[in-house]
Amino acid sequence: MNGNQGYQQQWSPNQAAHTTQMPPAYQGNNRQFPGVPFNSGASSESHGLPPTPGGFPQHGQSPRPVMPAATSPTRSTFSPSQTPLASTGFSQQQHGVQSGHPTKQFVPQTSSGAPSPNSFYRTNQGAFPNGPMQKQQQPFEGNQQAPPKLLTNGPTANGYMNGPPLPTSTVNPMQPNSTQRYGPAPMPFTNGPPSGLPTSPQANQFQPGSTVPTIQQQPNSGPVPQAPLQPPPPTQPMGPPPLIPNTKLNAHSMGAPAQPRRPMYPPAAPQQSNYPQYPPTGQNNGAGYQNGQGEYGLHQQQQQQSLLQQQQQQQQQQQLIPPMAGLSVRDGMNKLWGVDPVNLLQEREVLDAEVPMSDFAARNCLPEIMKCTMTKIPETSSLLQKSRLPLGIIVQPFKDLKNLPVIQTNTIVRCRACRTYINPFIQFIDRQRWKCNICFRINELPAEFLQNPMTGRMGDPDMRPEVQNGTVEYIAPSEYMVRPPQAATYLFVLDVSFQAVETGYLKVATDVLLDCLDHLPGDRRTTIGFVTFDSSVHFYSIDSSSRMPRQMVVSDVDDVFIPMPETLLCNLLECREQVRELLKSLGATQTGGPGNCLGAALQGAYKLLSPIGGRVSVFQCCLPNLGPGCLQSRENPNERSAKEVVNLNPATDFYKKLALDCTGQQIGVDIFLLNSQFADLATLAGIAKYSSGQLYYFPKFHVTQAVDQVERFKNDFRHYLTRKIGFESVMRIRCTKGLQLHTFHGNFFVRSTDLLSLPNVNPDAGYALQLSIEENLTDCNTAVFQAAVLYTSAQGERRIRVHTLCTGVSSLLQDILNGADQEAVVGLLAKMAVDRTISCSVNDARDAMINAAADLCHAFSLTQRSSAGGLMIMRNCKTLPLLILGLLKQRAFRVGVSTKLDDRVYDMERIKNLPLDKLLLLIYPALYPLHVMVPNPPRVQLSFEKVDKTGLYLLETVDALYIYVGGRLNPLLLQNVFGVSKFSQLPDNMSALPELDNEESIRIRSFVDSISAKHAVRPPLWILREDSHIRQLFTQYMINDRGESMLSYYEFLQYLRNLLDSY
């Protein structure tokens, strides 16, 4: 297949299955997890997530304690690498969709050696075994040097701790390199450590090409207390910590990449040493060397001290030895570099955990766009199993960017084998060739690439923007087009039934649309159309020659046809006044029919847009009860607090099948649910899920009785109409040879094992992908991920946006755990838990999340020499248990608490589709004390222990901002911020801060505005008094506190600690 055909081939409903084929049943300990088959009425997300080997108690072990409200007969956990191939997709052949053509199945490569669609990518691997991303093989040259010399005395140890060793250099920095190198280094480094968390320090530093560690004496990095110079008495030997068995001693295993070499430690601070200071041992500490003064630099008078003084000092030293016995150079350095363990039962402040920085952050794409759960990928699948971490990436590919390099060129440089786009992490062999960092093939470089696109002059290829930026966008040439770019087309399908008219949403929606009509993305070709429905379907013919649109009614909802299709879509520029008149008349609608035929209206919209594609915006206010896709209420109000949750799967596959048809014709469907009663989101969400659309939910919507929902609907709809949009999109994910994609999360259709079909793509959509290690990465120093989105802009341009992410590869379990990104880990676990809820049960998903936290703590304990008690975890993951608790208290996963079925399903859909930053805010909102007199108040934990009656607080959630006013707030602050002198004078329905001319008012309003500006949709502001009748809007987010059938944070930690005792 031609490399471009992956983009050029037109989708056919018979071409691929939305869910790729599952592997055989996975046999775990004491339990077998086969792939969950699809059945009528079951969601296509229903795929089991099996536990990993070793996750169950062995014979003779006691069973694990059971957490309240999350019981399960067997242990449930997420598998980090052997999860069955699943996605939110839908298989037409397997799931019962009838088609007249055979369905093509995409089977991933398995360990048995079966061919895969991408097997031809690896044909040239053997020709270039030592690429820039592969470890160099050192030839054996006879007897190797002596083993590492232990730190057997006090002078050596203290001398080493006086400061970090500087890198040795035998090259004159002023002398130019004799061999010119083209292109960026395969691993770009700065002269010091990257910002944030530095590279992992090690006790010994190795020279390139040597297996013997060398220790270099350096001067003190700061003032260190000096002991009196004494003759060295005998002391107990103090050696380095033991290495992990079977560890390869190379630069990478010591915590640093092999090429190029750079300092392993940051520059020493000139004022005071931050290194752990050991008590004096009576020996020279390495700072007293003097020429000609003897072996230890001691003066003759000091060497003639009395024997009594030596004995007294020996006794003092023996008293100091016990506290030093458990310390080592590595422990001290780990503490200095922030990778020392944390006891969660003792550490109360856990919100300041820093995200580990990758060694390649300088040229990677932004972490908000693409982030991996690990900054160090395990070399082998078994090492991934030991880490108990999920391996995956979180992607927000269409995120709005202020600085986006746009490149227009005649030839887009790509690998001839795997079709990877040239990126900052490839290697230039010379001025005519470059080496792919995905499949390691050497490719020819076109002459045009040597030309600077800004100046037009010939220059070095490594100065091109393609190899300087982790994110670039190309203007695609004609070979990336199946058909000419179509005009931006928007079709609005509105519910005008009796229940819809009663809510008053029509007036609100049409007013917002009138305001944004001139700001819809598009060009002079933009087209627009309208369809309404109640017990019949109404089409509107809009013609520039007539002043008023003409309504055409189709009463046969079982067989909808399109009357006069050429007049139902009009050019917005030519018919702007007619469109305005139609919107005004729809907003004034006062009556509606008793029925609701949503299914028939969607079928009409599909037939209308099939020739050109576009976006359908559906507004639904009640349960459809007529025509195809009609539904009946499945919710029992008496079962909302039951321990077992039912009816999470769709009642019919009508909307799923229709969504697949829409995807084939490049039609995306978004649905706005403004219901006052049960609407069966589990079924209706399928129309958006499988057509790359979005679901918006506004429960109990009423124009006069639910002001908060009306305000949120206005803001969301206005942003929806004016945000950037891409049409006819596909996204392909490529990764380093040896890694395999196996599960996808989000709203899309899976066309092949690495290609997702997105009829519409928007900046607010997030996706996640799980990976497994199919082949060992022992020959790789880095792992590369590349996401490419091909789309048509609203202005009719075909474009390709490319994001590249590079991470390190490690063979050390401790490096892998210390490089875990807890935010990405929790985000991926949350999406996996949604799949587990649909395929199994809510309780099974809860158990899996709890076991994931316990397994991580247990895996970390295996890297420690001794257990210090408590609940130990890596410092970079100290917030993870708190975020897991926040997930357990979400409406999607809580049990024993009254929760509406639609509310639960909506939260599940949000977790699957929100980008990572919004998802983390949904799981654990941010609380700031505004009464603290600083410009940027610190974030505090969500507990009433942190909320004082004399304080003023801002709570930031994903949907709204809340200002909580304590009952005993300082009257002066009350006057300066709200303009009232007493708490009783504060109105209970304030939605904005008054603009007062004083320092406190300006400071607080500035901070609130900065928090609001981070949201794409400006969230509404609620000011709540401590005694307000809607105080529960604030108190419901106190995650750390004990709630109804829910544990507090400390109780949850105690439960995890008891759970670890069963390992």
Coordinates of C-alpha atoms in Angstrom, one line a residue, residues 116 222 336 580 633 957 984:
S116 CA 0.2 -7.4 10.9
G222 CA 29.3 25.5 50.7
L336 CA 18.3 16.1 47.8
R580 CA -32.6 35.7 11.0
S633 CA -38.2 4.9 30.7
T957 CA -14.6 23.3 39.5
S984 CA -26.2 39.6 57.4

